[in-house]
Coordinates of C-alpha atoms in Angstrom, one line a residue:
M1 CA -6.8 -18.1 6.5
A2 CA -9.4 -19.1 4.0
A3 CA -8.6 -21.2 1.0
G4 CA -8.7 -19.8 -2.5
T5 CA -10.2 -21.5 -5.5
S6 CA -7.0 -23.4 -6.1
G7 CA -6.9 -24.6 -2.4
T8 CA -4.0 -22.2 -1.6
P9 CA -4.5 -20.2 1.6
V10 CA -5.8 -16.7 1.0
G11 CA -3.9 -14.0 2.8
V12 CA -5.7 -11.0 4.3
T13 CA -3.3 -8.5 5.8
V14 CA -4.6 -5.4 7.5
R15 CA -2.4 -2.9 9.4
I16 CA -2.7 0.6 10.7
Q17 CA 0.6 2.1 11.5
A18 CA 2.4 5.4 11.9
Q19 CA 5.5 4.5 9.9
D20 CA 5.7 4.4 6.1
F21 CA 5.4 1.2 4.2
D22 CA 7.5 -0.5 1.5
I23 CA 5.3 -1.0 -1.5
A24 CA 7.6 -3.6 -3.2
G25 CA 8.1 -5.5 0.0
E26 CA 4.3 -5.7 0.7
I27 CA 3.7 -7.0 -2.9
E28 CA 6.4 -9.6 -2.3
A29 CA 5.0 -10.6 1.0
L30 CA 1.6 -11.2 -0.6
T31 CA 2.7 -12.9 -3.8
G32 CA 6.1 -14.6 -3.0
G33 CA 6.2 -18.3 -3.9
R34 CA 2.6 -18.3 -5.2
T35 CA 1.9 -19.7 -8.7
D36 CA -1.9 -19.3 -8.5
I37 CA -1.7 -15.5 -8.9
G38 CA -2.0 -14.1 -12.4
A39 CA -2.5 -10.5 -11.6
V40 CA -1.6 -8.0 -8.9
V41 CA -3.1 -4.5 -8.6
S42 CA -1.7 -2.0 -6.2
F43 CA -3.1 1.4 -5.2
T44 CA -1.1 3.9 -3.2
G45 CA -2.9 7.0 -1.9
L46 CA -0.6 10.0 -1.3
C47 CA -0.9 13.1 0.8
R48 CA -1.9 15.8 -1.8
D49 CA -1.1 19.5 -1.4
E50 CA -3.1 21.6 -3.8
G51 CA -1.8 25.1 -3.7
G52 CA 1.3 24.5 -1.6
R53 CA -0.3 25.6 1.7
L54 CA -0.3 22.2 3.5
S55 CA 2.4 21.3 6.0
A56 CA 0.9 18.0 7.0
L57 CA -2.3 16.0 7.0
E58 CA -3.1 14.5 10.4
L59 CA -4.9 11.2 10.3
E60 CA -6.6 9.9 13.4
H61 CA -8.4 6.6 13.8
Y62 CA -10.4 4.6 16.3
P63 CA -7.9 1.8 17.3
G64 CA -9.3 -1.7 17.0
M65 CA -12.5 -0.6 15.3
A66 CA -10.7 0.7 12.3
E67 CA -8.8 -2.6 11.8
R68 CA -12.0 -4.6 12.2
A69 CA -13.8 -2.5 9.7
I70 CA -11.0 -2.7 7.1
R71 CA -10.7 -6.5 7.7
A72 CA -14.4 -7.0 7.2
I73 CA -14.2 -5.1 3.9
A74 CA -11.1 -7.0 2.8
E75 CA -12.7 -10.3 3.5
K76 CA -15.8 -9.3 1.5
A77 CA -13.5 -8.4 -1.4
V78 CA -11.7 -11.8 -1.2
T79 CA -15.1 -13.6 -1.3
R80 CA -16.8 -11.4 -3.9
F81 CA -13.9 -11.3 -6.4
E82 CA -12.3 -14.7 -5.6
L83 CA -9.0 -13.0 -4.7
C84 CA -5.8 -15.0 -3.9
G85 CA -5.0 -12.4 -1.3
I86 CA -5.3 -8.8 -0.3
T87 CA -3.3 -6.3 1.8
A88 CA -4.5 -3.0 3.2
I89 CA -2.2 -0.7 5.1
H90 CA -3.3 2.7 6.3
R91 CA -1.1 5.2 8.1
H92 CA -2.0 7.5 11.0
G93 CA -0.4 10.5 12.5
A94 CA 1.0 13.6 10.6
I95 CA 1.8 12.8 7.0
P96 CA 3.7 15.4 4.9
P97 CA 2.7 16.3 1.4
G98 CA 3.8 13.6 -1.0
G99 CA 3.9 11.0 1.8
N100 CA 2.2 7.6 1.5
I101 CA -1.2 7.3 3.3
V102 CA -2.8 4.1 2.2
L103 CA -1.7 0.9 0.3
V104 CA -4.1 -1.7 -1.2
V105 CA -2.6 -4.7 -3.0
A106 CA -5.0 -7.2 -4.5
A107 CA -3.9 -10.5 -6.0
A108 CA -6.1 -12.7 -8.2
P109 CA -5.9 -15.3 -10.9
H110 CA -7.1 -12.7 -13.5
R111 CA -6.6 -8.9 -13.8
Q112 CA -10.2 -7.8 -13.7
A113 CA -10.8 -9.5 -10.3
A114 CA -7.6 -7.8 -9.0
F115 CA -8.7 -4.4 -10.2
D116 CA -12.2 -4.9 -8.9
G117 CA -11.0 -6.1 -5.5
A118 CA -8.6 -3.2 -5.0
S119 CA -11.2 -0.7 -6.1
F120 CA -14.0 -2.2 -3.9
L121 CA -11.7 -2.1 -0.9
M122 CA -10.7 1.5 -1.4
D123 CA -14.3 2.7 -2.1
Y124 CA -15.5 1.1 1.1
L125 CA -12.5 2.1 3.1
K126 CA -13.1 5.7 2.2
T127 CA -16.6 5.6 3.7
D128 CA -16.7 2.9 6.3
A129 CA -13.4 2.9 8.1
P130 CA -13.3 5.3 11.1
F131 CA -10.6 7.7 10.1
W132 CA -10.5 11.5 10.6
K133 CA -8.3 13.9 8.6
K134 CA -7.2 17.4 9.7
E135 CA -5.1 19.7 7.6
H136 CA -2.2 21.5 9.2
L137 CA -1.3 24.6 7.2
K138 CA 2.1 26.2 6.6
V139 CA 0.6 29.6 7.6
G140 CA -1.9 29.8 10.4
G141 CA -1.3 26.4 12.0
A142 CA -4.2 23.9 12.2
G143 CA -6.7 24.1 9.4
E144 CA -10.0 22.4 8.9
W145 CA -11.1 18.8 9.5
V146 CA -11.6 17.3 6.1
S147 CA -15.2 16.4 5.2
A148 CA -16.2 13.2 3.5
K149 CA -16.7 13.6 -0.2
D150 CA -20.0 12.9 -2.0
A151 CA -18.0 11.1 -4.7
D152 CA -16.8 8.5 -2.1
D153 CA -20.4 7.7 -1.1
E154 CA -21.4 7.5 -4.8
A155 CA -18.6 5.0 -5.5
K156 CA -19.6 2.8 -2.5
A157 CA -23.3 3.0 -3.6
K158 CA -22.3 1.5 -7.1
W159 CA -20.7 -1.5 -5.4
A160 CA -23.6 -1.9 -3.0
E161 CA -26.0 -2.0 -6.0
A162 CA -23.8 -4.5 -7.9
L163 CA -23.7 -6.7 -4.8
R164 CA -27.4 -6.5 -4.3
Q165 CA -28.0 -7.4 -8.0
S166 CA -25.7 -10.4 -7.6
G167 CA -27.4 -11.6 -4.5
Q168 CA -24.3 -11.1 -2.2

């Protein structure tokens, strides 16, 4: 673990798992007993079903590589935003509509750093972590593989430009 600005160890937790996660428990694991944290931002991505046709979203990943990619992004976020800690959990397997897919929790001395750290991690995770999504439909079985969205690339590009301008 690296040390934060207060000298307290910085926690970086990255997990990829099939089972659901406990949001409150993950926040407590990151922040419990810490007095250097002034803000916590959490983001939970859910399986969306527009139109009521989805039975599940299947998420596949490249084991080992996905964890390394997310950890590298998380460590950049800790350094860039001077976070006290960050947690990233991404599920794989078949996830029903309304089910949790991803959790990001960023802790920092101040709110803007926590917001920026969580947003930075999500924007890079959406483009750089090796995950593939396939829709399974209620009628007709397997649907299409889900393509990456231009908006995700644009969000990442904004961070890349900000990092370039700051010399990081």
